[in-house]
Coordinates of C-alpha atoms in Angstrom, one line a residue:
M1 CA 9.5 -36.0 -260.0
K2 CA 10.1 -32.8 -262.0
V3 CA 10.7 -33.3 -265.9
V4 CA 13.1 -30.4 -267.1
K5 CA 13.2 -29.5 -271.2
F6 CA 16.4 -27.2 -272.2
G7 CA 15.8 -24.8 -275.3
G8 CA 18.7 -25.1 -277.6
S9 CA 20.2 -21.9 -276.5
S10 CA 20.5 -23.6 -273.5
V11 CA 22.6 -26.3 -274.5
A12 CA 24.6 -24.4 -277.3
D13 CA 28.2 -24.8 -276.0
A14 CA 30.3 -25.9 -272.7
G15 CA 29.4 -22.5 -271.2
Q16 CA 25.8 -23.6 -271.5
F17 CA 26.1 -26.8 -270.3
K18 CA 27.5 -26.0 -267.3
K19 CA 25.0 -23.8 -266.4
V20 CA 22.3 -26.4 -267.2
K21 CA 24.5 -28.9 -264.8
Q22 CA 24.2 -26.1 -261.9
I23 CA 20.5 -26.1 -262.3
I24 CA 20.5 -30.0 -261.9
K25 CA 22.5 -30.5 -259.1
N26 CA 20.0 -27.8 -256.8
D27 CA 17.3 -29.9 -257.0
K28 CA 17.2 -33.2 -257.1
S29 CA 13.7 -33.9 -258.1
R30 CA 15.2 -32.8 -261.6
Q31 CA 14.9 -36.5 -262.8
I32 CA 14.0 -36.4 -266.2
V33 CA 15.8 -34.1 -268.8
V34 CA 15.0 -33.3 -272.2
V35 CA 17.8 -31.2 -274.5
S36 CA 17.2 -29.8 -278.0
A37 CA 19.9 -29.9 -280.6
A38 CA 22.6 -27.3 -279.6
G39 CA 21.2 -23.6 -280.4
K40 CA 22.7 -20.2 -281.4
S41 CA 25.7 -19.0 -279.2
D42 CA 27.8 -15.9 -280.0
S43 CA 30.5 -17.8 -281.1
E44 CA 28.3 -20.5 -283.1
P45 CA 25.4 -18.5 -285.2
I46 CA 23.5 -21.4 -286.8
K47 CA 21.7 -24.0 -285.0
V48 CA 22.7 -27.4 -285.4
T49 CA 19.3 -28.2 -286.6
D50 CA 19.9 -25.5 -289.0
M51 CA 22.7 -27.2 -290.9
L52 CA 21.4 -30.2 -290.3
L53 CA 18.7 -29.3 -292.9
D54 CA 21.6 -27.3 -295.1
L55 CA 23.0 -30.4 -295.2
E56 CA 19.9 -32.6 -296.1
Q57 CA 19.8 -30.1 -299.4
V58 CA 23.5 -30.6 -300.4
V59 CA 23.4 -34.2 -300.1
A60 CA 19.8 -34.2 -302.3
S61 CA 21.8 -32.4 -304.8
G62 CA 24.7 -34.2 -305.3
D63 CA 27.3 -31.5 -304.3
D64 CA 30.2 -32.7 -301.8
A65 CA 28.8 -32.8 -298.3
D66 CA 31.7 -33.6 -296.7
P67 CA 33.0 -29.9 -295.9
L68 CA 29.4 -29.0 -294.0
F69 CA 29.2 -32.5 -292.3
K70 CA 33.2 -31.9 -291.0
S71 CA 31.7 -28.3 -289.3
I72 CA 28.6 -30.1 -287.9
S73 CA 30.9 -32.8 -286.6
K74 CA 33.3 -30.0 -285.1
R75 CA 30.8 -28.6 -283.5
I76 CA 29.7 -31.6 -281.1
I77 CA 33.2 -32.5 -280.7
K78 CA 34.4 -29.3 -279.7
I79 CA 31.3 -29.1 -276.7
R80 CA 33.0 -32.5 -276.2
D81 CA 36.5 -31.2 -275.6
D82 CA 36.2 -28.6 -274.0
L83 CA 34.0 -30.2 -271.3
K84 CA 36.7 -33.2 -271.2
L85 CA 34.1 -35.8 -271.6
P86 CA 35.6 -39.5 -271.9
V87 CA 32.3 -39.8 -274.6
K88 CA 33.2 -41.4 -278.3
I89 CA 31.0 -39.3 -279.6
E90 CA 33.2 -39.9 -283.3
N91 CA 31.6 -43.2 -283.7
D92 CA 28.4 -41.6 -283.6
L93 CA 29.2 -39.5 -286.0
Q94 CA 30.9 -41.6 -288.5
N95 CA 27.4 -43.8 -288.2
I96 CA 25.6 -40.7 -289.4
S97 CA 27.8 -40.2 -291.9
Q98 CA 27.4 -43.5 -293.4
Q99 CA 24.0 -43.2 -293.9
L100 CA 23.8 -39.8 -295.3
Q101 CA 22.9 -41.0 -299.0
H102 CA 20.2 -43.4 -298.1
C103 CA 18.9 -42.4 -294.8
S104 CA 15.4 -41.0 -294.4
H105 CA 14.7 -36.8 -293.0
D106 CA 13.5 -36.8 -290.3
Y107 CA 16.8 -39.8 -289.0
L108 CA 18.6 -37.2 -290.1
I109 CA 16.7 -34.0 -288.9
S110 CA 16.9 -35.2 -285.3
R111 CA 21.0 -36.4 -284.8
G112 CA 21.4 -32.5 -283.2
E113 CA 19.1 -33.5 -280.4
Y114 CA 21.0 -37.1 -280.0
L115 CA 24.4 -35.9 -280.4
T116 CA 23.3 -33.7 -277.8
A117 CA 21.1 -35.6 -275.5
K118 CA 24.3 -38.3 -275.5
L119 CA 26.7 -35.6 -274.1
M120 CA 24.5 -34.0 -271.9
A121 CA 24.4 -37.8 -270.1
A122 CA 28.0 -37.7 -269.7
F123 CA 28.5 -34.5 -268.5
L124 CA 25.3 -35.0 -265.7
G125 CA 26.2 -38.3 -264.7
Y126 CA 23.0 -39.3 -266.1
Y127 CA 21.6 -42.2 -267.9
F128 CA 21.1 -41.7 -271.8
V129 CA 17.8 -42.8 -273.1
D130 CA 16.8 -43.0 -277.0
A131 CA 13.7 -41.0 -277.5
K132 CA 13.0 -43.7 -280.3
D133 CA 12.4 -46.4 -278.1
I134 CA 10.2 -44.9 -275.6
L135 CA 8.4 -42.8 -277.7
I136 CA 5.9 -44.6 -279.7
F137 CA 3.6 -43.0 -282.9
D138 CA 1.0 -45.0 -284.8
E139 CA -1.7 -43.4 -287.0
Q140 CA -3.9 -42.0 -284.1
G141 CA -0.3 -40.1 -283.1
L142 CA 1.5 -41.1 -279.9
N143 CA 0.6 -44.6 -278.2
Y144 CA 0.6 -43.4 -274.4
P145 CA 0.0 -46.7 -272.9
Q146 CA 3.0 -48.4 -275.3
S147 CA 5.5 -44.9 -274.5
Q148 CA 4.2 -45.0 -270.7
K149 CA 5.6 -48.6 -270.3
R150 CA 8.4 -48.6 -272.2
L151 CA 9.4 -45.2 -269.7
L152 CA 8.6 -46.7 -266.5
N153 CA 10.9 -49.8 -267.5
V154 CA 13.6 -47.6 -267.8
L155 CA 12.6 -45.8 -264.8
A156 CA 12.7 -48.9 -262.7
S157 CA 16.9 -49.5 -263.6
H158 CA 17.6 -46.0 -264.2
T159 CA 16.0 -43.0 -261.8
Q160 CA 18.3 -39.9 -263.7
L161 CA 17.7 -39.6 -267.5
V162 CA 18.2 -37.7 -270.1
V163 CA 16.3 -37.9 -273.2
P164 CA 16.4 -36.1 -276.8
G165 CA 13.8 -34.2 -277.9
F166 CA 12.0 -33.3 -280.8
Y167 CA 11.4 -37.4 -282.1
G168 CA 10.4 -40.4 -281.3
A169 CA 9.6 -43.8 -283.4
N170 CA 7.0 -45.3 -285.5
E171 CA 5.9 -48.7 -284.9
N172 CA 8.1 -50.2 -287.3
G173 CA 11.3 -48.9 -285.4
S174 CA 12.0 -45.7 -287.8
V175 CA 12.8 -42.4 -286.4
H176 CA 9.2 -40.1 -286.2
L177 CA 10.2 -36.1 -286.0
M178 CA 7.8 -33.7 -284.7
P179 CA 6.9 -30.5 -285.7
R180 CA 9.8 -27.6 -285.3
G181 CA 9.9 -26.7 -282.1
G182 CA 9.3 -30.6 -280.7
S183 CA 11.3 -30.7 -277.9
D184 CA 8.8 -29.0 -276.1
I185 CA 6.1 -31.3 -277.2
S186 CA 8.7 -34.3 -276.1
G187 CA 9.2 -32.6 -272.3
S188 CA 5.5 -31.9 -272.2
I189 CA 4.7 -35.5 -273.4
L190 CA 7.2 -37.0 -271.0
A191 CA 6.2 -35.1 -267.7
N192 CA 2.2 -36.7 -268.2
L193 CA 4.0 -40.0 -268.6
V194 CA 5.4 -40.3 -265.4
D195 CA 2.7 -37.6 -263.7
A196 CA 5.2 -35.0 -263.0
D197 CA 5.0 -32.5 -259.9
L198 CA 5.9 -30.0 -262.6
Y199 CA 7.3 -29.3 -265.7
E200 CA 10.1 -27.2 -266.5
N201 CA 11.1 -25.6 -269.9
W202 CA 14.6 -23.5 -269.3
T203 CA 14.8 -21.1 -271.9
D204 CA 16.6 -17.6 -272.7
V205 CA 13.9 -15.7 -271.3
S206 CA 13.2 -15.3 -267.8
G207 CA 8.8 -16.0 -268.0
I208 CA 6.9 -14.7 -270.5
L209 CA 6.0 -10.6 -270.6
M210 CA 2.7 -8.9 -270.0
A211 CA 3.1 -6.9 -273.9
D212 CA 5.6 -7.2 -275.9
P213 CA 8.5 -5.5 -275.2
R214 CA 9.4 -4.0 -278.7
I215 CA 6.3 -2.0 -277.6
V216 CA 6.3 -1.5 -274.2
A217 CA 9.8 -1.1 -272.8
H218 CA 10.7 -2.9 -269.6
S219 CA 7.4 -4.8 -269.5
Q220 CA 6.9 -6.8 -266.1
K221 CA 6.6 -10.6 -266.5
I222 CA 3.6 -12.5 -265.2
D223 CA 4.1 -14.7 -262.7
S224 CA 1.5 -16.8 -262.8
L225 CA -1.4 -17.3 -265.3
T226 CA -3.7 -20.2 -265.9
Y227 CA -3.6 -22.6 -269.5
D228 CA -6.6 -21.0 -270.6
E229 CA -5.0 -17.7 -270.7
L230 CA -2.2 -19.0 -271.5
Q231 CA -4.1 -20.4 -274.7
E232 CA -5.8 -17.2 -275.4
L233 CA -2.7 -15.2 -275.5
S234 CA -0.7 -17.8 -278.0
Y235 CA -4.0 -17.1 -280.2
M236 CA -3.6 -13.5 -280.8
G237 CA 0.5 -14.0 -281.3
I238 CA 2.6 -14.1 -278.1
G239 CA 4.0 -17.4 -279.6
V240 CA 4.7 -18.8 -276.4
F241 CA 4.1 -22.7 -276.8
Q242 CA 2.6 -24.7 -279.6
E243 CA -0.9 -26.2 -278.0
E244 CA 1.0 -29.6 -279.2
A245 CA 3.5 -28.6 -276.2
V246 CA 0.4 -27.7 -273.9
R247 CA -2.1 -30.1 -274.3
P248 CA -0.3 -33.5 -272.4
V249 CA 0.3 -31.3 -269.3
R250 CA -2.7 -29.4 -269.1
E251 CA -4.9 -32.7 -269.1
K252 CA -2.8 -33.9 -266.4
H253 CA -3.0 -30.3 -264.7
I254 CA 1.0 -30.7 -264.4
P255 CA 1.7 -26.6 -263.7
T256 CA 4.8 -25.4 -266.5
A257 CA 7.4 -23.1 -265.1
I258 CA 8.9 -21.2 -267.7
L259 CA 12.2 -20.5 -266.9
N260 CA 15.5 -18.9 -268.1
T261 CA 18.8 -20.7 -268.2
N262 CA 21.4 -18.0 -267.9
Q263 CA 19.2 -16.4 -265.4
P264 CA 17.7 -18.9 -262.9
E265 CA 17.6 -16.4 -260.1
A266 CA 15.4 -14.2 -262.1
G267 CA 12.6 -16.4 -261.6
G268 CA 10.0 -17.2 -264.4
T269 CA 6.2 -17.4 -265.2
L270 CA 4.1 -20.6 -263.9
V271 CA 1.4 -21.5 -265.9
V272 CA -1.7 -23.2 -263.8
S273 CA -4.5 -25.4 -264.3
A274 CA -8.0 -22.8 -263.6
H275 CA -8.9 -24.3 -260.5
E276 CA -5.6 -23.8 -258.9
E277 CA -5.0 -20.6 -257.0
K278 CA -3.3 -17.7 -259.0
K279 CA -0.8 -15.2 -257.4
D280 CA -1.2 -12.6 -260.1
D281 CA -4.0 -10.3 -258.8
H282 CA -3.9 -7.7 -262.7
I283 CA -6.8 -7.1 -263.8
V284 CA -5.4 -7.7 -267.2
T285 CA -2.9 -10.7 -267.1
G286 CA -1.2 -10.0 -270.8
I287 CA -1.8 -8.0 -273.7
A288 CA -1.2 -9.7 -277.1
G289 CA -2.6 -8.8 -280.5
R290 CA -1.8 -8.3 -284.2
K291 CA -2.3 -5.7 -287.4
D292 CA -3.0 -5.8 -290.7
C293 CA -6.3 -7.5 -290.6
T294 CA -9.4 -7.0 -292.5
V295 CA -12.5 -7.0 -291.7
I296 CA -16.1 -8.0 -294.1
T297 CA -19.0 -7.4 -292.8
I298 CA -22.1 -8.7 -294.6
R299 CA -25.8 -6.9 -294.0
K300 CA -29.2 -8.7 -294.8
Y301 CA -32.5 -7.4 -292.9
Q302 CA -33.6 -9.5 -289.9
L303 CA -30.4 -11.8 -290.6
N304 CA -31.5 -13.6 -287.4
K305 CA -34.0 -15.0 -289.8
H306 CA -32.0 -16.2 -292.9
L307 CA -29.4 -18.4 -291.0
E308 CA -29.2 -20.2 -295.2
V309 CA -27.4 -16.4 -295.9
L310 CA -24.7 -17.3 -293.5
Q311 CA -23.8 -20.3 -294.9
K312 CA -23.7 -19.6 -297.8
V313 CA -21.1 -16.9 -296.6
L314 CA -19.2 -19.3 -294.8
S315 CA -18.9 -21.4 -298.1
V316 CA -17.1 -18.4 -299.7
F317 CA -14.5 -18.2 -297.4
Q318 CA -14.1 -22.0 -297.8
K319 CA -13.7 -22.4 -300.9
F320 CA -10.7 -19.5 -300.7
D321 CA -9.4 -21.8 -297.2
L322 CA -9.8 -18.6 -295.0
A323 CA -8.9 -18.9 -291.4
I324 CA -11.7 -16.3 -290.0
N325 CA -13.2 -14.8 -286.7
S326 CA -16.8 -14.4 -286.7
V327 CA -18.7 -12.1 -284.9
P328 CA -22.0 -10.1 -284.7
S329 CA -22.7 -6.3 -285.8
G330 CA -25.7 -5.9 -285.0
N331 CA -29.5 -7.4 -285.5
D332 CA -29.1 -7.3 -289.2
G333 CA -24.9 -7.5 -289.4
F334 CA -22.1 -10.4 -289.6
S335 CA -18.3 -9.6 -289.4
F336 CA -15.7 -11.6 -290.6
L337 CA -11.9 -11.2 -289.6
C338 CA -8.8 -12.7 -291.5
Q339 CA -5.5 -11.7 -292.3
Q340 CA -5.0 -9.0 -295.0
C341 CA -2.1 -11.6 -296.2
D342 CA -4.4 -14.5 -296.8
I343 CA -7.0 -12.6 -298.6
T344 CA -5.6 -9.7 -300.4
T345 CA -5.1 -11.6 -303.9
H346 CA -8.5 -13.0 -303.4
L347 CA -10.9 -10.1 -301.9
P348 CA -12.5 -8.6 -305.5
V349 CA -13.7 -12.3 -306.2
I350 CA -15.1 -13.1 -302.4
I351 CA -16.4 -10.1 -302.6
E352 CA -18.1 -10.3 -306.0
K353 CA -19.4 -13.6 -305.1
L354 CA -20.6 -12.6 -301.6
K355 CA -23.0 -10.0 -303.6
Q356 CA -23.9 -12.1 -306.1
T357 CA -24.4 -15.4 -304.8
C358 CA -25.4 -15.2 -300.8
G359 CA -28.2 -13.0 -301.1
V360 CA -26.8 -10.3 -298.8
D361 CA -27.7 -6.5 -298.7
S362 CA -24.6 -5.2 -298.8
V363 CA -20.9 -5.5 -298.2
E364 CA -19.2 -3.4 -296.4
V365 CA -14.9 -3.9 -296.8
N366 CA -12.3 -2.5 -293.5
Q367 CA -8.8 -3.1 -294.2
N368 CA -5.4 -2.0 -292.5
I369 CA -7.5 -3.0 -289.4
A370 CA -5.5 -3.9 -285.9
L371 CA -6.8 -6.7 -283.3
V372 CA -5.7 -6.0 -280.1
A373 CA -6.2 -8.7 -276.8
A374 CA -6.6 -7.8 -273.5
V375 CA -6.5 -11.6 -271.2
S376 CA -7.4 -12.3 -267.9
L377 CA -9.6 -15.0 -265.8
Q378 CA -10.8 -11.8 -263.9
L379 CA -13.2 -10.7 -266.8
S380 CA -15.3 -13.6 -266.2
K381 CA -15.8 -12.5 -262.3
R382 CA -15.3 -9.0 -263.2
P383 CA -17.5 -7.8 -266.3
A384 CA -16.7 -4.1 -265.3
I385 CA -13.2 -4.4 -266.2
A386 CA -14.1 -4.5 -270.2
G387 CA -15.6 -0.9 -269.4
K388 CA -12.9 0.3 -267.7
I389 CA -10.3 -0.4 -270.6
L390 CA -12.9 1.1 -273.3
N391 CA -12.9 4.1 -270.9
Y392 CA -9.2 4.1 -270.9
L393 CA -9.1 4.0 -274.8
D394 CA -11.5 6.6 -275.0
N395 CA -9.5 9.1 -272.9
S396 CA -6.9 8.4 -275.1
L397 CA -8.9 9.5 -277.8
I398 CA -8.3 5.7 -280.0
H399 CA -11.2 5.3 -282.3
V400 CA -12.3 1.7 -281.2
R401 CA -14.1 0.5 -284.8
F402 CA -15.5 -2.9 -282.4
V403 CA -15.2 -4.7 -279.2
F404 CA -16.0 -8.5 -279.2
Q405 CA -15.4 -10.4 -276.2
E406 CA -14.5 -14.3 -276.2
G407 CA -12.4 -17.6 -275.2
S408 CA -15.3 -18.4 -272.0
D409 CA -15.1 -14.3 -271.3
L410 CA -10.9 -15.1 -270.5
K411 CA -10.2 -12.5 -273.3
I412 CA -12.0 -9.2 -274.9
V413 CA -10.9 -8.4 -278.5
F414 CA -10.7 -4.4 -279.3
G415 CA -10.2 -3.4 -283.5
V416 CA -8.2 -0.3 -283.6
N417 CA -6.8 1.6 -287.0
N418 CA -3.4 -0.4 -287.4
D419 CA -1.6 3.7 -286.9
D420 CA -3.2 3.0 -283.0
Y421 CA -2.2 -0.6 -282.5
E422 CA 1.4 0.5 -280.4
K423 CA -1.2 3.4 -278.7
T424 CA -3.7 0.7 -277.2
I425 CA -1.4 -1.6 -276.2
K426 CA 0.8 0.8 -274.1
R427 CA -2.5 2.5 -272.7
I428 CA -4.2 -0.7 -272.1
Y429 CA -0.8 -2.2 -270.1
R430 CA -0.5 1.4 -268.1
E431 CA -3.5 1.6 -266.9
S432 CA -3.6 -2.0 -265.8
M433 CA -0.2 -1.6 -264.2
E434 CA -1.5 1.7 -262.0
H435 CA -4.7 0.4 -261.1
H436 CA -2.4 -2.6 -259.5
L437 CA 0.1 -0.6 -257.6
K438 CA -3.2 1.2 -256.3
R439 CA -4.4 -1.9 -255.4
I440 CA -0.9 -3.0 -253.5
S441 CA -0.9 0.2 -251.6
A442 CA -3.9 0.3 -250.6

């Protein structure tokens, strides 16, 4: 059995609905379909969820909400009419309208998924299941045993389901909204509950690219990577999935395919567990990074014998609620990295506190630093790769400020000047591709 999730762009209008239906028809094992709310299209510049958020503000302000609600209704009804579906969606819209003045935030914002899923179920001929009837949340989060029991009870009578993403229910039956992007989480959870053979996430991109296409034109797609590699790339800003959307399938070792609704024949990226065989043999799986970092380096003679100094330094950062990375920088030094936007306004005060209260010999600050990470499972198997990449950068006259390897040896991070950020990514990508082409032609 496969669980498949379609994002907002995949269900934006009747034309997209037809693409989804063809994808489902091509594989009968796609038995559980999860949908987001109708998203943007060429003719519809606003997502339904954003329209609902605007509607909530209009209601709260006491202004006339009728015009905006009619626009939302018109959008949903148009999809129904364009597909010639015998669904009285007006009844659902009227029910929502009657509750506008007193409904919860979670209920109102989830209606985009609810209405879209109802139409999709009718169009596919699948059974509609309201997510609040199967995904139950308690104080600890999702109640997996109870949710699984409810889902399996439905599957005992109906083997082909459409479920709205983004929400479930609290124990009292009220709607429980997930974080934005929650349809990814819903799909992942449902794949976990049924021990799916594969979780397919259909979007408007054909998988994950090795590097940002705004920096590397025509960047090659990553055919296969592990969940560990995906986590490291996501941490460095590649922005594919939230951790909550990965954990349920990762725990069950269920592979995830990232595919393009508009180009299903293009293939995509397959995310697998570390113990499974990868198809990719690039020395670098992916490259990601971020600019505008600040590096604060503290120095203390024989710092390794003065751990209390590090404790005091960390307490200073904690007071300002800073998210930091920390790496050794010699026997007598330690460096802390954070985003410039998080620290700029507090930097003078932080530096003063470090000097006065932590017993350090000196404090150095370097700003406008970019971090570039090369991620690959092969880094742990072939340590010489890190040296090769560093050599590539040296030959390009890129000033590498620091290097550290982390993430269970899956990731090597280079600190360079902001001005060298794009150049660094391009160089690592180019050399990685040249190395790969040499290997396959040998």
